[in-house]
PDB file of C-alpha atoms and ligand atoms in Angstrom:
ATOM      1  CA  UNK A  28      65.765  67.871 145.145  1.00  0.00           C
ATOM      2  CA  UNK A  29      66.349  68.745 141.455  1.00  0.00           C
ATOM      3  CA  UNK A  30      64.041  68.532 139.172  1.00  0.00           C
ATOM      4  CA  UNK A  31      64.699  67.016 135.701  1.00  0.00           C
ATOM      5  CA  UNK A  32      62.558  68.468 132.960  1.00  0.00           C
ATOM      6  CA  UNK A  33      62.773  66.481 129.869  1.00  0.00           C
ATOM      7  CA  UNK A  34      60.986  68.038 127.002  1.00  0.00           C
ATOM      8  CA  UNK A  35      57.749  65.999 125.433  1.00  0.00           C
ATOM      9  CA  UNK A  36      56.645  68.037 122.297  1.00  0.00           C
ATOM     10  CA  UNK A  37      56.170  67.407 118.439  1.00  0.00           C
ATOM     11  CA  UNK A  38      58.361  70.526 117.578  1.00  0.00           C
ATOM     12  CA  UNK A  39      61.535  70.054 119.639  1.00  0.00           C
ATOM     13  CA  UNK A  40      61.294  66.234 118.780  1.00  0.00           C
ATOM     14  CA  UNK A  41      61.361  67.280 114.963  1.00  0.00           C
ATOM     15  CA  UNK A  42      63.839  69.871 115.384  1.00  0.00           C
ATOM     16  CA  UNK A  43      66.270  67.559 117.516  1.00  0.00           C
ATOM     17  CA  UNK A  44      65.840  64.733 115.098  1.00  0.00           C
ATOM     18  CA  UNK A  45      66.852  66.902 112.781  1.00  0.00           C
ATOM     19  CA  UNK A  46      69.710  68.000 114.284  1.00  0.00           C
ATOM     20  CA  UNK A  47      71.453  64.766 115.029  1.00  0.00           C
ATOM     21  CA  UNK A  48      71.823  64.346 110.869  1.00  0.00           C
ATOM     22  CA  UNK A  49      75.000  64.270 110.142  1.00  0.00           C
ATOM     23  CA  UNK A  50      74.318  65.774 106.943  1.00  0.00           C
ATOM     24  CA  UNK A  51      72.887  68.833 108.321  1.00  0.00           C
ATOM     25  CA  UNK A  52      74.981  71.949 107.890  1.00  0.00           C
ATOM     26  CA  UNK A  53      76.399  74.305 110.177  1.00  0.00           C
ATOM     27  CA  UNK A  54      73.608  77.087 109.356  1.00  0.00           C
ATOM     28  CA  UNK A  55      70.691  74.739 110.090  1.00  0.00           C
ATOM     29  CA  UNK A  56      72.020  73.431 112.907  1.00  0.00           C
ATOM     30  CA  UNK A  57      72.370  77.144 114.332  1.00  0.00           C
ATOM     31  CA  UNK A  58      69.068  77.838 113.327  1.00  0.00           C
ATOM     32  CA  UNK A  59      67.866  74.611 115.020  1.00  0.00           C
ATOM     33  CA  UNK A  60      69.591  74.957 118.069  1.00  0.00           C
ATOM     34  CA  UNK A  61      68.703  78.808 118.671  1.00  0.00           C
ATOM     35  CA  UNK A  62      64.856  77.461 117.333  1.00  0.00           C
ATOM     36  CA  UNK A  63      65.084  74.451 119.924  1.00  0.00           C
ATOM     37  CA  UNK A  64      66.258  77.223 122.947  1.00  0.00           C
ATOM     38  CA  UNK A  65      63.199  79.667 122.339  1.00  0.00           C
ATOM     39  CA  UNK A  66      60.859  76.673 122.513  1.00  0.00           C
ATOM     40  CA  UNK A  67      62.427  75.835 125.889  1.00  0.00           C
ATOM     41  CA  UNK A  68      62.571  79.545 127.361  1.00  0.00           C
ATOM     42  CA  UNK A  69      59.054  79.105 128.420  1.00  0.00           C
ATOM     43  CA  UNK A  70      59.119  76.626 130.629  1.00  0.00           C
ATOM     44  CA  UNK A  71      62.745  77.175 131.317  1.00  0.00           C
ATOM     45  CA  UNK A  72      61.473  80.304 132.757  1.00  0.00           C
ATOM     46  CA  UNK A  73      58.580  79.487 134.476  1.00  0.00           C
ATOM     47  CA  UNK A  74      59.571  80.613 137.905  1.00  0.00           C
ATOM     48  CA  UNK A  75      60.878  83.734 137.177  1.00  0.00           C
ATOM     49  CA  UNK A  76      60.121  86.953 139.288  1.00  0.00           C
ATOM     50  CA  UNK A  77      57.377  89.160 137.974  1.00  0.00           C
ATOM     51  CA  UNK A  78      56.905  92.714 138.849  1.00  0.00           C
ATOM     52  CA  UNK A  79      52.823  93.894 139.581  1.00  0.00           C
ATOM     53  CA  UNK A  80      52.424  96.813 137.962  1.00  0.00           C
ATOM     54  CA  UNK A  81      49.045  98.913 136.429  1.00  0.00           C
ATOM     55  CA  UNK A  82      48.718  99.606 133.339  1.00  0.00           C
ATOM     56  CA  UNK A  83      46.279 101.578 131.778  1.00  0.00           C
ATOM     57  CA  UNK A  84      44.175 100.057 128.799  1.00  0.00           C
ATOM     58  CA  UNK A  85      42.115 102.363 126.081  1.00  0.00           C
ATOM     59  CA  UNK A  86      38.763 101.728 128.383  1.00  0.00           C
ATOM     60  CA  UNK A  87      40.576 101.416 131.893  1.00  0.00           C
ATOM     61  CA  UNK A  88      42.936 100.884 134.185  1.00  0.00           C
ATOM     62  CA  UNK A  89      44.216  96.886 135.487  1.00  0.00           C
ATOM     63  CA  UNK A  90      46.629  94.980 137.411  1.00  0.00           C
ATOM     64  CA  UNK A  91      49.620  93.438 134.960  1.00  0.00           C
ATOM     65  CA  UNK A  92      53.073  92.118 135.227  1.00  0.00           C
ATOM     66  CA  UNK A  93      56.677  92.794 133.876  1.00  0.00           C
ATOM     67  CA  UNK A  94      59.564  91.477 133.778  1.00  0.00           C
ATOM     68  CA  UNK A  95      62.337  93.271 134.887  1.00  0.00           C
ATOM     69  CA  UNK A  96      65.855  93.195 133.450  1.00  0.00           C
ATOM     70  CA  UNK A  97      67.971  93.489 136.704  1.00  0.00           C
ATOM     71  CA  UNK A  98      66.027  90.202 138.004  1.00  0.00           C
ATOM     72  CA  UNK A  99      67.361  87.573 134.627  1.00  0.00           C
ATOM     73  CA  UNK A 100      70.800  86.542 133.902  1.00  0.00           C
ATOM     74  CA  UNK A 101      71.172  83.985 131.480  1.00  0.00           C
ATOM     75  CA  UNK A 102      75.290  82.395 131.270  1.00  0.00           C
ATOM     76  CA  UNK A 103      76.328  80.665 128.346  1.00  0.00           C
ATOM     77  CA  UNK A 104      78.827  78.245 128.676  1.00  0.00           C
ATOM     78  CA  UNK A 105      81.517  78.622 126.247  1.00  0.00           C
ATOM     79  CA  UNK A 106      81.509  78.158 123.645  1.00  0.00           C
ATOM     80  CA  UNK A 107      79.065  75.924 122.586  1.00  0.00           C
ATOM     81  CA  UNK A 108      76.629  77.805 124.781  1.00  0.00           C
ATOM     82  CA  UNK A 109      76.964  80.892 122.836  1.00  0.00           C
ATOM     83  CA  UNK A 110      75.122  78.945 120.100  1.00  0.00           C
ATOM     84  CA  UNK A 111      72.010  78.791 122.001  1.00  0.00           C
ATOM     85  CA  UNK A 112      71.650  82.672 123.046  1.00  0.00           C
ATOM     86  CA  UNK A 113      69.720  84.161 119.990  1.00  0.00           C
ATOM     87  CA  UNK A 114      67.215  82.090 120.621  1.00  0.00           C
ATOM     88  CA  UNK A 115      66.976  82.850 124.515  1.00  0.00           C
ATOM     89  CA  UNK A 116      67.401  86.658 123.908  1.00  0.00           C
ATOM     90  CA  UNK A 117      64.587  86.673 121.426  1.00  0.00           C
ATOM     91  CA  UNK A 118      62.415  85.816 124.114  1.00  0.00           C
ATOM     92  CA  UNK A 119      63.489  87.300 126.813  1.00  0.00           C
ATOM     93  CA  UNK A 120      65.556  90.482 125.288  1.00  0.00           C
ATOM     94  CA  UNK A 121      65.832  92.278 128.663  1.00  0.00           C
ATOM     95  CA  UNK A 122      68.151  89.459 130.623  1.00  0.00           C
ATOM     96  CA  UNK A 123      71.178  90.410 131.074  1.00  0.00           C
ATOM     97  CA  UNK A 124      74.261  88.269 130.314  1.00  0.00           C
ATOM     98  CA  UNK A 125      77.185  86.884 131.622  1.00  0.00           C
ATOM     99  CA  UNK A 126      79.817  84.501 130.364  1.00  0.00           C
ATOM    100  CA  UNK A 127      81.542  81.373 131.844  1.00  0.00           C
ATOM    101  CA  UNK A 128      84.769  79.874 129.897  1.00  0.00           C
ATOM    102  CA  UNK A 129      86.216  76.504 130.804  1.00  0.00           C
ATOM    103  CA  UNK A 130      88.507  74.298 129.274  1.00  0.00           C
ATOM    104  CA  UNK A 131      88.972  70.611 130.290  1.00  0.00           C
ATOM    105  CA  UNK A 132      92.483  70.027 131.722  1.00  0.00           C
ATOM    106  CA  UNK A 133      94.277  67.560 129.679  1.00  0.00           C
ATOM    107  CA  UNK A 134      96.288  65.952 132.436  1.00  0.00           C
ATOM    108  CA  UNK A 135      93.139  66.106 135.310  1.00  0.00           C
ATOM    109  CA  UNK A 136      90.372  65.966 132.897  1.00  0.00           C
ATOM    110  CA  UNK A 137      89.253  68.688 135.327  1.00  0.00           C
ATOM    111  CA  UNK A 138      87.633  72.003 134.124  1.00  0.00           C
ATOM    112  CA  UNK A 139      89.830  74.642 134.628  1.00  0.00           C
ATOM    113  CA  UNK A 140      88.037  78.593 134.285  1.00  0.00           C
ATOM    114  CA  UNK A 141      89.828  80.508 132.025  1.00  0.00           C
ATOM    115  CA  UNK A 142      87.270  83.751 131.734  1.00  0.00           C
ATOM    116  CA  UNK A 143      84.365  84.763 133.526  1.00  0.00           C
ATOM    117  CA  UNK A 144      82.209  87.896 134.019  1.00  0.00           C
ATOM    118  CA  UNK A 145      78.927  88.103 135.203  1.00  0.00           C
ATOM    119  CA  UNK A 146      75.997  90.915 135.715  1.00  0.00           C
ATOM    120  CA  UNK A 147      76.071  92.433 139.073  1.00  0.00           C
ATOM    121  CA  UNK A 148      74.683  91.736 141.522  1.00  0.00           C
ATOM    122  CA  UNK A 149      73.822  88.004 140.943  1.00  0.00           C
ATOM    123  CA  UNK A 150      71.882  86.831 144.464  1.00  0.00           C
ATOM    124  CA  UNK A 151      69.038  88.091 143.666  1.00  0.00           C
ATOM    125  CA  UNK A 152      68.789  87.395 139.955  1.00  0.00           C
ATOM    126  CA  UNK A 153      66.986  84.310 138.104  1.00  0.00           C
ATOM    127  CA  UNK A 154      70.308  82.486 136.765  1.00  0.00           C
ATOM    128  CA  UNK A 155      69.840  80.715 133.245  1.00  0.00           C
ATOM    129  CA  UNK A 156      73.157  78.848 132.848  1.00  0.00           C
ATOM    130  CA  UNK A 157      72.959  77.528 128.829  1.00  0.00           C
ATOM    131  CA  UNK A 158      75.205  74.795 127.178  1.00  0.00           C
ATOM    132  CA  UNK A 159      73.626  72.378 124.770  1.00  0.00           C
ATOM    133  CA  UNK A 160      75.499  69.236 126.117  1.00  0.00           C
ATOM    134  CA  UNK A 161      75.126  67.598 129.201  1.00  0.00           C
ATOM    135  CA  UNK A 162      77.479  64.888 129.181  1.00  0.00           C
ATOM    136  CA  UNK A 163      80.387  64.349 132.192  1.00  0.00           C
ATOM    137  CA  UNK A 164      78.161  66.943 133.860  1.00  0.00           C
ATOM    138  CA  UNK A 165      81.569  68.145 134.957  1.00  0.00           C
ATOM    139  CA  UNK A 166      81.795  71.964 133.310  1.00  0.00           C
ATOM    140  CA  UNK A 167      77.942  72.654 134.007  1.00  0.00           C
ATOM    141  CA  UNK A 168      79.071  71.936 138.053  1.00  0.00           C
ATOM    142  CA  UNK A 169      81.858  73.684 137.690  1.00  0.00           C
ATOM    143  CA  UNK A 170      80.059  76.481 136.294  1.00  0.00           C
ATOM    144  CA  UNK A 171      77.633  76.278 138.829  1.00  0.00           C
ATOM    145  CA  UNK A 172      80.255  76.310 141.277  1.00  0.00           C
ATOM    146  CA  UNK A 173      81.108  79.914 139.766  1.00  0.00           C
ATOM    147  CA  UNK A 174      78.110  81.607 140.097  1.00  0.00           C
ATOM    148  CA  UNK A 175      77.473  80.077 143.365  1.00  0.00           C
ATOM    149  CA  UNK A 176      80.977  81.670 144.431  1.00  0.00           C
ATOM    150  CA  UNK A 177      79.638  84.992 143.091  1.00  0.00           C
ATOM    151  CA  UNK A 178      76.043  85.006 145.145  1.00  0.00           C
ATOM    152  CA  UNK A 179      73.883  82.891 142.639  1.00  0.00           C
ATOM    153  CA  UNK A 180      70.986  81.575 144.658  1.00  0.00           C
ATOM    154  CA  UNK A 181      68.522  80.634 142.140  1.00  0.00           C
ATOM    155  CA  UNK A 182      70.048  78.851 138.845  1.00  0.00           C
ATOM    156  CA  UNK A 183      68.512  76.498 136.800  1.00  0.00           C
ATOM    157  CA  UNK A 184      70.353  74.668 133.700  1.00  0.00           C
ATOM    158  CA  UNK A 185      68.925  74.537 130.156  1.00  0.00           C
ATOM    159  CA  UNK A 186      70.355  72.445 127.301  1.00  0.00           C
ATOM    160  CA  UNK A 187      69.726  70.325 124.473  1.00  0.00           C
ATOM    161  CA  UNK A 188      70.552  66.953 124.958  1.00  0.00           C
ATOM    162  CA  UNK A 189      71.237  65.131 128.465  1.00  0.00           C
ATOM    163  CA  UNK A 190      72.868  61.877 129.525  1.00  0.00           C
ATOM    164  CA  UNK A 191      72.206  60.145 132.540  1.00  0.00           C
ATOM    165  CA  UNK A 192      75.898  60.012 133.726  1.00  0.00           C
ATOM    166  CA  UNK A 193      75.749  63.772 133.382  1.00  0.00           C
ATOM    167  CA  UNK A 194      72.255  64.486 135.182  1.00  0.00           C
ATOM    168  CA  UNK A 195      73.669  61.963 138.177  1.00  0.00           C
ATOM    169  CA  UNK A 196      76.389  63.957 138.323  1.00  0.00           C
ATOM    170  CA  UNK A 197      75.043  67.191 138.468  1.00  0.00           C
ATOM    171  CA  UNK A 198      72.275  66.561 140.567  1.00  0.00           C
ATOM    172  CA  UNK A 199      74.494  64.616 143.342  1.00  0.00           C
ATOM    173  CA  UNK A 200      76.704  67.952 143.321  1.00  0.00           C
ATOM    174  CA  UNK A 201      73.947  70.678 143.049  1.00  0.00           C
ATOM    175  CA  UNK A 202      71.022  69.576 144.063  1.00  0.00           C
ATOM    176  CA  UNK A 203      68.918  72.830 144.097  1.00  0.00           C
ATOM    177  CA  UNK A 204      69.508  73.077 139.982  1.00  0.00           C
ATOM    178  CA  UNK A 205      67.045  72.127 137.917  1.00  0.00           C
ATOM    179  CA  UNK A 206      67.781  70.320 135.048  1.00  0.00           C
ATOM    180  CA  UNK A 207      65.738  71.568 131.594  1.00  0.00           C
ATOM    181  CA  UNK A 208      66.864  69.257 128.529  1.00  0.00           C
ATOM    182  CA  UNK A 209      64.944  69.291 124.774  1.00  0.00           C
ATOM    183  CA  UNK A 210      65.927  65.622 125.147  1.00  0.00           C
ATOM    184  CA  UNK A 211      67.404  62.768 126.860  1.00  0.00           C
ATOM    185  CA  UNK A 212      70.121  60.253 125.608  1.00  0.00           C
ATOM    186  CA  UNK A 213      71.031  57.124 126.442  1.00  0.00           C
ATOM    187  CA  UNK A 214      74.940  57.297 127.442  1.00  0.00           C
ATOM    188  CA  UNK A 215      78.025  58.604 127.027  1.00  0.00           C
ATOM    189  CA  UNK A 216      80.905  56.674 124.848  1.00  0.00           C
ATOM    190  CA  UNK A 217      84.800  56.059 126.257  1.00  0.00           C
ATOM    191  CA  UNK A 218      85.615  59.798 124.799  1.00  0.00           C
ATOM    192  CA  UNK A 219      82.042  61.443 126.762  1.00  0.00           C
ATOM    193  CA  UNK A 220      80.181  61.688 123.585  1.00  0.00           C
ATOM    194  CA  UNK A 221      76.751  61.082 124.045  1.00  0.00           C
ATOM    195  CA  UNK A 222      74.968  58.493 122.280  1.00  0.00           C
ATOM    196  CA  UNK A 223      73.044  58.501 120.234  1.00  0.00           C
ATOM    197  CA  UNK A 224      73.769  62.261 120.259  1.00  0.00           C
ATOM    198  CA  UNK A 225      74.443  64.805 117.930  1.00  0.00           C
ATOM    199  CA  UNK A 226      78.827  65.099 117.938  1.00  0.00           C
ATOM    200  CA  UNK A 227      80.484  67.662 118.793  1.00  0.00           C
ATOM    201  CA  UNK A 228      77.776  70.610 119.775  1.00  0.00           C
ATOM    202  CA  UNK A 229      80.381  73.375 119.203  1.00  0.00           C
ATOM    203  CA  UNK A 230      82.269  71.820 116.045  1.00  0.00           C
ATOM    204  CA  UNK A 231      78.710  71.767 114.458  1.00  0.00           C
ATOM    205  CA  UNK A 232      77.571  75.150 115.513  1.00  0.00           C
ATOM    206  CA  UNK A 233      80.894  77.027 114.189  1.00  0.00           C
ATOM    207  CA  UNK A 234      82.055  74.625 111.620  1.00  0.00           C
ATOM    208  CA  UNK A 235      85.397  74.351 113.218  1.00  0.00           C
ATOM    209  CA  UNK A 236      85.685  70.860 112.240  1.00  0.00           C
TER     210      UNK A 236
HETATM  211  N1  LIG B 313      80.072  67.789 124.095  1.00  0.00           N
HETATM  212  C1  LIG B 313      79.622  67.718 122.824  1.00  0.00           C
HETATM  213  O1  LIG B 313      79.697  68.690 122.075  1.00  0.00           O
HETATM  214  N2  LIG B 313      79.103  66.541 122.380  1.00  0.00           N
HETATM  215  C2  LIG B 313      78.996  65.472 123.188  1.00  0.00           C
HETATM  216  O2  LIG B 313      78.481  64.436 122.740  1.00  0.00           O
HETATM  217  C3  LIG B 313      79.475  65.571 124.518  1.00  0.00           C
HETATM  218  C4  LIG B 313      79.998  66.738 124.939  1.00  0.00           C
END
């Protein structure tokens, strides 16, 4: 079963109440976002692979572990997703990345891909799919979906704010995804805002609106 990870820390509650300010422009709220996704990576990535390895101090030789490149893919979901990749690749700089593009159908309401390309092979790699909203829970299934299609075994999902319709959702369809959200909201509105929220994630992060 899924598990749902729901941050509980002084810094990402600052830094999202921050960020649900209106009044907050679109340079902070980049700078909070990629600040709020570095906090995150560490638990995010708890159960990544590590490599053993020696390594050889100034006094002796002991047992370490690294990271390795090939085994990390983190996907961001765009667009909004792109907004949260600084701060993920300033923590873990050797991932390597892939991108997932989706629109919302307007006569289905379906997500429909319209680009994708991901690091090869995938089946064996720790899958970070990133988008900061979690609302229908529609496009991060459907993105799931995706990498599943391409040999994804191991994915979790990290984003910014959840709502319950959307973590239902997403855990009913993939169950094996765990869920990793800075925090979580109370619903979603007629239009699949969530409230309380922050408005439109990728509006605010490009200042297209
Ligand atoms: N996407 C957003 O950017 N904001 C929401 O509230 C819901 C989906």
């Amino acid at each position: 079963m899924a598990k749902l990870v729901v941050f509980d820390h002084p810094l990402i509650k600052h830094k999202i109440t921050r960020l649900r300010d209106k009044n907050v422009d679109s340079k902070l709220f980049r700078e909070l976002v990629n600040e709020l996704a570095s906090l995150m990576v560490y638990e995010v990535t708890r159960e990544m692979p590590v490599l053993d390895v020696e390594v050889e101090t100034p006094l002796t030789r002991c047992k370490g572990h690294v990271i390795s490149g090939d085994s990390i893919a983190v996907v961001p979901v765009l667009r909004a997703g792109l907004g949260m990749m600084d701060g993920i690749m300033n923590v873990i700089p050797m991932a390597r990345v892939g991108h997932i593009g989706l629109y919302r159908c307007p006569e289905t309401l379906k997500p429909v891909e319209y680009y994708c390309k991901l690091p090869e092979p995938l089946d064996e790699k720790f899958v970070i799919l990133a988008d900061p909203m979690l609302a229908t829970g529609f496009s991060a299934a459907a993105a799931i979906d995706l990498l599943k299609a391409k040999g994804a075994k191991k994915i979790v999902f990290a984003c910014i704010l959840a709502a319950p319709e959307g973590v239902q959702a997403l855990t009913d369809l993939h169950p094996d995804v765990d869920i990793y959200t800075a925090a979580y909201d109370e619903k979603l509105n007629e239009h699949g805002y969530i409230i309380p929220g922050l408005g439109d994630a990728g509006d605010r992060i490009f200042g297209t609106k």
